[in-house]
Each structure stands twice: as structure tokens, then as C-alpha cells.
GROMACS .gro file of C-alpha atoms in nm:
model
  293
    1UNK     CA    1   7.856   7.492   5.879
    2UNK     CA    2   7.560   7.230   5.939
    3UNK     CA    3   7.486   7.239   6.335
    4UNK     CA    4   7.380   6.841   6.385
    5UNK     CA    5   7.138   6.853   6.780
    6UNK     CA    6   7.365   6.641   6.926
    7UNK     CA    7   7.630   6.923   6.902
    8UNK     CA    8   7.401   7.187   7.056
    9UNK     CA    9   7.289   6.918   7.359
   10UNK     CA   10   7.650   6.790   7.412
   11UNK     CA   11   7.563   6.978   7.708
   12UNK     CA   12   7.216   6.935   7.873
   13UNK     CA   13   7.038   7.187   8.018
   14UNK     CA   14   6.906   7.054   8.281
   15UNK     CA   15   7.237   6.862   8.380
   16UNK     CA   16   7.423   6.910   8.706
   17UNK     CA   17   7.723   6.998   8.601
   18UNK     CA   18   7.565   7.213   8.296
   19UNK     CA   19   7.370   7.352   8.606
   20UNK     CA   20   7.684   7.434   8.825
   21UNK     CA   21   7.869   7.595   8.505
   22UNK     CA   22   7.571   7.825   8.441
   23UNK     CA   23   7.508   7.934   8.813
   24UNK     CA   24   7.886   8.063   8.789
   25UNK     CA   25   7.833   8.237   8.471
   26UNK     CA   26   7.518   8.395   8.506
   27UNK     CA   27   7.695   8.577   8.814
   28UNK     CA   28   7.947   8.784   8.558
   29UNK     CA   29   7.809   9.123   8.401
   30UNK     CA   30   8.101   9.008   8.125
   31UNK     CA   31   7.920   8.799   7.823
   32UNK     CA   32   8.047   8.462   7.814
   33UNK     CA   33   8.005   8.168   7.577
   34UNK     CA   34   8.076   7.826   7.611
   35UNK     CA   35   8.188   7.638   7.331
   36UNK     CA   36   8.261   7.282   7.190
   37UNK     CA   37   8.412   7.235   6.883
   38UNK     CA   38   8.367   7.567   6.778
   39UNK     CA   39   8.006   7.586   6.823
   40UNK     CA   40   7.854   7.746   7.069
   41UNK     CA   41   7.639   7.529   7.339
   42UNK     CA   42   7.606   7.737   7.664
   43UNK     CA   43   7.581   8.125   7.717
   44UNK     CA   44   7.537   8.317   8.044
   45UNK     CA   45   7.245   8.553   8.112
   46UNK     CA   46   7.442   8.870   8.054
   47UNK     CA   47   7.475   8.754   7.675
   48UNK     CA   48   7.125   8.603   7.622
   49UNK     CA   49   6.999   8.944   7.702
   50UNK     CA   50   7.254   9.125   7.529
   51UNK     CA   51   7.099   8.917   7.195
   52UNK     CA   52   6.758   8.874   7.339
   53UNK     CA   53   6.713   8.515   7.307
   54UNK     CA   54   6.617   8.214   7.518
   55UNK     CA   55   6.907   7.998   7.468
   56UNK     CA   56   7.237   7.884   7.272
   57UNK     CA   57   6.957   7.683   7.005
   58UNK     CA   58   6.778   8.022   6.960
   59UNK     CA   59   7.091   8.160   6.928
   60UNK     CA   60   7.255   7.929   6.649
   61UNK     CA   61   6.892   7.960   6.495
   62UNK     CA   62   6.876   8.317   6.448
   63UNK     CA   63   7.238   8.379   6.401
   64UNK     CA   64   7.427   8.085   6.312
   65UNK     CA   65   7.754   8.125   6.345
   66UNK     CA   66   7.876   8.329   6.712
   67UNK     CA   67   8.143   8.532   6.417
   68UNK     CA   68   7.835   8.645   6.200
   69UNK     CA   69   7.757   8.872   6.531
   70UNK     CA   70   8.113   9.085   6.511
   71UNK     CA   71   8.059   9.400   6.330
   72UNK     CA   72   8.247   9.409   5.965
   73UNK     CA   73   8.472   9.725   6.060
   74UNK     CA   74   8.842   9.781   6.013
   75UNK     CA   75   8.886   9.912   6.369
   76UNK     CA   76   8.781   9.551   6.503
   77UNK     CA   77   8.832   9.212   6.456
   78UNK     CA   78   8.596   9.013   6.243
   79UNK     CA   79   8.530   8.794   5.963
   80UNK     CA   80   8.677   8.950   5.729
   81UNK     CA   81   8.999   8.893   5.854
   82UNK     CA   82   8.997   8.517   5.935
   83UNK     CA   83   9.137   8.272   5.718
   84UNK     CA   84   8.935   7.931   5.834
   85UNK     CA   85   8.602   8.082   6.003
   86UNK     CA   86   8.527   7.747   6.174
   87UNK     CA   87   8.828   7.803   6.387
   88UNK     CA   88   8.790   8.214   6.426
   89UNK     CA   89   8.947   8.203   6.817
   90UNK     CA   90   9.269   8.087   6.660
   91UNK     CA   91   9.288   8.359   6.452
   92UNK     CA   92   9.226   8.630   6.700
   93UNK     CA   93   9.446   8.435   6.994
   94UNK     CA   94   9.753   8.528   6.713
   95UNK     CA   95   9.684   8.935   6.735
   96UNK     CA   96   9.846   9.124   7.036
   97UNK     CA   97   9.595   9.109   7.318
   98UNK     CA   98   9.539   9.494   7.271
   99UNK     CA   99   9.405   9.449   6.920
  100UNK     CA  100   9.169   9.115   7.075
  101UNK     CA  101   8.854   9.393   7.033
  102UNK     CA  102   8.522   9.294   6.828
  103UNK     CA  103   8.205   9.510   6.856
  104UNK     CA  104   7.849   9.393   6.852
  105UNK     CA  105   7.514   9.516   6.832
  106UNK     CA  106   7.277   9.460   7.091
  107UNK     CA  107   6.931   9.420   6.988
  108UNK     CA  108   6.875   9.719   7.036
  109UNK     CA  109   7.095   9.830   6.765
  110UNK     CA  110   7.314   9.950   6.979
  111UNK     CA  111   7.698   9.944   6.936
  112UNK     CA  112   7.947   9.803   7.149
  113UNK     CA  113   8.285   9.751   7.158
  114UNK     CA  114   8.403   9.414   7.377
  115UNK     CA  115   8.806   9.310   7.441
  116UNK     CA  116   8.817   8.911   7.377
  117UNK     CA  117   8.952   8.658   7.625
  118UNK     CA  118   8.999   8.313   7.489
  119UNK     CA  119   9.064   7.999   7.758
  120UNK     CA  120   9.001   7.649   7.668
  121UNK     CA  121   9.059   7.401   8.064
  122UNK     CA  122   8.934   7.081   7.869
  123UNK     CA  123   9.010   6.941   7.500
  124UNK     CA  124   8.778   7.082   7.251
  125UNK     CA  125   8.579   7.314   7.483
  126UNK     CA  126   8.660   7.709   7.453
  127UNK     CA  127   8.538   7.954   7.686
  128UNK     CA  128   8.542   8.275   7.523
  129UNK     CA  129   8.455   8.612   7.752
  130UNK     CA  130   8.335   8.950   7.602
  131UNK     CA  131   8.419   9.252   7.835
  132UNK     CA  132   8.262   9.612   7.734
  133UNK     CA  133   8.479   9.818   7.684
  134UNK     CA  134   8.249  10.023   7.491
  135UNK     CA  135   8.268  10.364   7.763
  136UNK     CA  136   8.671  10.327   7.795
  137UNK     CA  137   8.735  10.344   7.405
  138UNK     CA  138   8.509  10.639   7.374
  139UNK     CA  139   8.725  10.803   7.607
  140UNK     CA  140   9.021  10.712   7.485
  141UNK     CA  141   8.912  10.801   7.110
  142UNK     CA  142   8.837  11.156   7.204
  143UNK     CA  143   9.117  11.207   7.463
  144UNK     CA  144   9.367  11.097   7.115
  145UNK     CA  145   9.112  11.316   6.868
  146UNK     CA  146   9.223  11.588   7.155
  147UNK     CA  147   8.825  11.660   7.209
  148UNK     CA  148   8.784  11.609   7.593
  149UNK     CA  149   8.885  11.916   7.686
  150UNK     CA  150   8.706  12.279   7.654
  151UNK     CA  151   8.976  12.512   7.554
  152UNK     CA  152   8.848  12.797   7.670
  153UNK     CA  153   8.779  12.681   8.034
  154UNK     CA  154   8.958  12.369   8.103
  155UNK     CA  155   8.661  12.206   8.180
  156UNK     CA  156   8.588  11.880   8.008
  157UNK     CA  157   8.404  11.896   7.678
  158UNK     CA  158   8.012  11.876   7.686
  159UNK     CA  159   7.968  11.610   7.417
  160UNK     CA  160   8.227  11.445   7.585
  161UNK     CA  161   8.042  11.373   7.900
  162UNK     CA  162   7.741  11.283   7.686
  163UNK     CA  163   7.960  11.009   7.565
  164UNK     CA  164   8.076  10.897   7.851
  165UNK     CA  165   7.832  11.021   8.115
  166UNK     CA  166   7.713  10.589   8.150
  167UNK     CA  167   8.063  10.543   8.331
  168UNK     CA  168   7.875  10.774   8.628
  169UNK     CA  169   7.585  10.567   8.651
  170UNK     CA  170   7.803  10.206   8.667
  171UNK     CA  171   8.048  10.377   8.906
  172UNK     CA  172   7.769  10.493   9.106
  173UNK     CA  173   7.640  10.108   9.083
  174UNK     CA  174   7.986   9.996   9.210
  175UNK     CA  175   8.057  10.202   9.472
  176UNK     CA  176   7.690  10.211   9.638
  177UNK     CA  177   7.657  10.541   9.586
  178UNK     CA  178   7.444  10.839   9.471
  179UNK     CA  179   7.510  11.069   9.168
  180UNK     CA  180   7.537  11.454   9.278
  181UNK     CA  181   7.469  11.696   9.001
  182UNK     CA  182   7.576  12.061   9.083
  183UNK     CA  183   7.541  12.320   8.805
  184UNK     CA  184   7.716  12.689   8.861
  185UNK     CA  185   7.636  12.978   8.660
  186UNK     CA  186   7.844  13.256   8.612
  187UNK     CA  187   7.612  13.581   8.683
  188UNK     CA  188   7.783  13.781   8.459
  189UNK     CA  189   7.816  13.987   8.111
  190UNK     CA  190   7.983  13.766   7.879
  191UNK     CA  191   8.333  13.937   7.866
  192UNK     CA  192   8.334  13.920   8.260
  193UNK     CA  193   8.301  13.593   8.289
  194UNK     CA  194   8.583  13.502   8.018
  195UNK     CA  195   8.801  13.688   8.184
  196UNK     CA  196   8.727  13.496   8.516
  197UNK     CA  197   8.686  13.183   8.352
  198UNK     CA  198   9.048  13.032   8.353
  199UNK     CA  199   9.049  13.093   8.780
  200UNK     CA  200   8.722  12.975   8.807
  201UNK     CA  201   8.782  12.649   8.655
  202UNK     CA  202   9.126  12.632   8.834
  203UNK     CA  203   8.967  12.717   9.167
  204UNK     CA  204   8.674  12.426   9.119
  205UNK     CA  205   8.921  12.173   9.004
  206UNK     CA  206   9.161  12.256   9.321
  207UNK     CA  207   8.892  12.158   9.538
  208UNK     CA  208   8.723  11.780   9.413
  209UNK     CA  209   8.857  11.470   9.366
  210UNK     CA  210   8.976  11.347   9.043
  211UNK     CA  211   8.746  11.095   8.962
  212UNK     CA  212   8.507  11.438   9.001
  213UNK     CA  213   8.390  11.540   8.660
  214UNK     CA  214   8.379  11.930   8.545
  215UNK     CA  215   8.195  12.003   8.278
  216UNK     CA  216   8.138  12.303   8.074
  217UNK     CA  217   7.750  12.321   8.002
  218UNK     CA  218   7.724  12.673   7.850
  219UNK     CA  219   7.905  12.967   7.754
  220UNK     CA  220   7.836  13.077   8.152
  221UNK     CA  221   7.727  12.785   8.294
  222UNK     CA  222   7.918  12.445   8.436
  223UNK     CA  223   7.823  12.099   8.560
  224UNK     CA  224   7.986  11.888   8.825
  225UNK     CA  225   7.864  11.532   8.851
  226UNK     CA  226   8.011  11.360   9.168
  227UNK     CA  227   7.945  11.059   9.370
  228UNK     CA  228   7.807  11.106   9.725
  229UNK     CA  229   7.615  10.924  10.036
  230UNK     CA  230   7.294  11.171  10.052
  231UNK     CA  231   7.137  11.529   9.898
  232UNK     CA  232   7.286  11.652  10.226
  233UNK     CA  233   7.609  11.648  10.144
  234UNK     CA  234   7.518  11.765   9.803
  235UNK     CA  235   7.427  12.072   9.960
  236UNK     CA  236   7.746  12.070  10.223
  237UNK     CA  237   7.960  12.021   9.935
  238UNK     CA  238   7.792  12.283   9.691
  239UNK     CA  239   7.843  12.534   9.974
  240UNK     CA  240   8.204  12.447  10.082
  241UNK     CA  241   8.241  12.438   9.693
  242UNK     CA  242   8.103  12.812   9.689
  243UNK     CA  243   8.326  12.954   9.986
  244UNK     CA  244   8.660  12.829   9.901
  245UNK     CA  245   8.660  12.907   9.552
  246UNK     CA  246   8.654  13.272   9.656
  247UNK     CA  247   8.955  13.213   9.880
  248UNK     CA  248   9.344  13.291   9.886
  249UNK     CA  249   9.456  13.245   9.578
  250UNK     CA  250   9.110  13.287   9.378
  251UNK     CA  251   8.995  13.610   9.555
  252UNK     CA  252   8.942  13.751   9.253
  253UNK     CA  253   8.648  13.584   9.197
  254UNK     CA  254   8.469  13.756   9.511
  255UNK     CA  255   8.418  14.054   9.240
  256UNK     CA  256   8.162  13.813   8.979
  257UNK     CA  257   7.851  13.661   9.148
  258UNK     CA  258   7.733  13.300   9.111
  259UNK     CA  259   7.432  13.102   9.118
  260UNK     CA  260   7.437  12.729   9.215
  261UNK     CA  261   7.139  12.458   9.173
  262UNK     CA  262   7.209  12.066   9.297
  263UNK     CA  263   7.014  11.762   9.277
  264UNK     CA  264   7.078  11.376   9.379
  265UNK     CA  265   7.013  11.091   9.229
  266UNK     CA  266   6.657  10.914   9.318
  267UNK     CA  267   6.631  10.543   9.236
  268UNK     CA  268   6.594  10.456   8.885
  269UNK     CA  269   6.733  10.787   8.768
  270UNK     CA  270   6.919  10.824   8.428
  271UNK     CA  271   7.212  11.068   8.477
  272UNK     CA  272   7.002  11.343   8.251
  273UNK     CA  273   6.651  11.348   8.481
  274UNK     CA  274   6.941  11.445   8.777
  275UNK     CA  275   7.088  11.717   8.546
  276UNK     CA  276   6.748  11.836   8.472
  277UNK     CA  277   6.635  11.877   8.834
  278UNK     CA  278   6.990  12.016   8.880
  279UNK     CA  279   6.898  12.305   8.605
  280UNK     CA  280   6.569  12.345   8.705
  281UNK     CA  281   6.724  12.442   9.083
  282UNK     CA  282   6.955  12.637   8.897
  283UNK     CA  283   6.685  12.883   8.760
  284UNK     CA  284   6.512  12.852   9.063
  285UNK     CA  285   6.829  13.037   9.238
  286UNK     CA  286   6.880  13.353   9.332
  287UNK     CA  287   7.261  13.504   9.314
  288UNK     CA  288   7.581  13.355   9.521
  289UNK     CA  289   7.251  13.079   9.653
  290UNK     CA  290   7.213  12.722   9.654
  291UNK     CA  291   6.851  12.555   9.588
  292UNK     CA  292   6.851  12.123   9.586
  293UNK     CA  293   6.559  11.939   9.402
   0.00000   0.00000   0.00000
């Protein structure tokens, strides 16, 4: 479809009420597009990073069309499966709002998967809203492939953190908090420690809070990634961690020594630089210990 300029400056830039619109927009984290007539005219921050351009004319430039974005997949909603493209919103307003979900590539390459809200307040203008949902269908996709879960331990699944280990870092953002890593190694021969290993996964999960993540790291050795106010209660919490594990009905595991290394999130951290300083206090431990980096 030809783009004429007077379509993509229906809505000035520098006009007050474009102005007012924009400052509301730019607040969301969600991408959101503003359109008129099916074309896109205004987008907020959060998107114009997402695509790394300056505006909705170096958008239609580059792109053309806001449907050529939506990933040609099966799982998702795109172009493929929309009878009159000019009008694509009124295709994907007649799916159940479950199956509203389009993925796009950042450009970085990077995949993600948004659900689609459609609203249009004033004749001919649509305001359409992209919300990641990227981290949640991961989960869900593994949780249904059953491959969350370590079946030996109970623990979750390594690879399944590693898929969903950003969730940490934008709870963490949320709540104004710090991530706590805390890695426990089982100081023990290998058959030892699977015989302990179903009561001393049972004993850890007892003790933290749900939205507390277990995670089996190694064939002795398990991460817990939690979200705290300081390294000090990392280390009260590693040691309370330690002592009741041990107790009434666990005592069994008073008979198989542990090591235990921690380490809080500094500023600007990825979740795997806290893991690392977490493993490096690990090694840096001597048996039933605690060191904190």
C-alpha cells in the first residue's frame, strides 16, 4: 500500500496533543502503536527501541507495513493468515483472545513472543499494544513438554532456568530488590548423595518461598536464586537454610556434609556474573561453611 506524507503527519510531532499522547505512552514498558487508517503514525519509546528507529516515518521506511514485522510461524498470528492485510487488526480481533499472540524480532535478532490488544476510542484511529510475553510462554512450553522438572531431585531443570532465568532480573526490577544466588554442594561420593538427594531437595523446598527458585546445577551441586534486601541476609538466610535442613524430619542429612557459597547482586549485574561469584565462593568453601562474594 502507497503511504501518501499527509497520512504519516496526520499527527504532528511537535503538536500538543501528539505531545500529551506520547508523554503517556512512552511511560509503558508494553510496545504501543498508534494508528490511523491502518497505518501506523505514532509509536512509544519502548517500540522505537525495540526496532531501533527514530520514528513512525523511519519505521514505514524500513518496514512498510507494521504486519511485515510478525514472524511467518504457525504458532502465531501473521500474514499468512489474513484475508485483507490492509485491515490485519480485524482479522486477529475475530481469534479467541488467547490465540491474539504474534512474535517479533528485535533488532537484535532476537525473538519475542507479544499477546495483542486492539482498542480503537475515536473513528479510524486504532491503538494496538504489544505485551511480552516472551518469558511466560517459555515456561509454559516446557512445563506442557514436562521439562521443568529434574527427575531425579525435584529440583527445577537447569536449561530451564536458563530459559527463564530474565523473569529474576525483571522481578528483581519490580520489587526493588536484590538477586541472592546460593549454590550447595553435596560433599559426597556419588551414590551417597543420590540416596540423600530426594530429602535434600524436600528439606530446601520446605523452607523458601515459592516464588524461590531451586535449581539443580550438577550431579552434586544446586542453585537457589532468591530475592532479598542486602548480602546480609544472603548470608542469614544461607545459614538458617543450612541448620534447618538438618532438622526433625530431615535428620538424616546430618550424616552427608555440605558446602555452601552465596553472592548478591551488584548494580548492573546479569543473573550469570551473580552465579559466577556464587560458584567461585562455592570452591572457595570449606565443608558444612558459608563464604559470600
Amino acid at each position: 500500500m502507497e503511504i501518501s506524507q499527509d497520512e504519516v503527519y496526520v499527527i504532528e510531532e511537535d503538536h500538543v496533543c501528539s505531545q500529551l499522547f506520547l508523554s503517556a505512552i512512552n511511560t509503558q514498558k508494553n510496545l504501543i502503536v498508534l494508528m490511523r487508517d491502518h497505518v501506523p503514525i505514532l509509536f512509544n519509546k519502548a517500540f522505537l527501541d525495540f526496532a531501533n528507529v527514530s520514528s513512525a516515518k523511519g519505521f514505514l521506511r524500513e518496514f512498510g507495513s507494521l504486519l511485515n514485522r510478525f514472524v511467518p510461524h504457525d504458532s502465531y498470528f501473521h500474514a499468512g493468515k489474513v484475508d485483507n492485510p490492509e485491515d490485519w487488526t480485524a482479522s486477529l480481533l475475530a481469534l479467541p483472545k488467547n490465540d491474539r499472540i504474534i512474535s517479533m524480532l528485535s533488532y537484535r535478532i532476537e525473538p519475542h513472543a507479544f499477546s495483542v490488544s486492539v482498542e480503537s476510542p475515536v473513528s479510524n484511529y486504532t491503538i494496538v499494544t504489544f505485551t511480552d510475553i516472551s518469558q511466560d510462554l517459555i515456561k509454559r512450553i516446557m512445563i506442557e513438554n514436562d521439562v521443568s522438572i529434574d527427575k531425579e531431585s525435584g529440583a527445577f531443570d537447569k536449561e530451564y532456568f536458563n530459559h527463564t532465568s530474565k523473569s529474576f532480573l525483571e522481578a528483581a526490577i519490580f520489587n526493588k530488590k536484590l538477586i541472592g544466588i546460593t549454590m550447595i554442594e553435596l560433599m559426597s561420593s556419588d551414590d551417597d548423595a543420590e540416596h540423600y538427594l530426594h530429602d535434600f531437595c524436600f528439606s530446601i523446598k520446605s523452607n523458601i518461598r515459592q516464588s524461590d527458585m531451586l535449581v539443580r546445577w550438577g550431579k552434586k551441586v544446586f542453585l537457589l536464586a532468591y530475592l532479598i534486601d542486602s548480602s546480609d541476609n544472603a548470608l542469614k538466610f544461607s545459614r538458617k537454610l543450612l541448620t534447618v535442613m538438618r532438622e526433625e524430619p530431615f535428620q538424616t542429612l546430618s550424616n552427608i556434609s555440605m558446602r555452601v557459597g552465596s553472592s548478591v547482586q551488584n548494580e548492573n549485574d546479569d543473573i550469570y556474573s551473580i552465579i559466577s561469584r556464587a560458584h567461585k565462593a562455592l570452591q572457595q568453601t570449606n565443608d558444612s561453611c558459608i563464604t559470600v562474594l
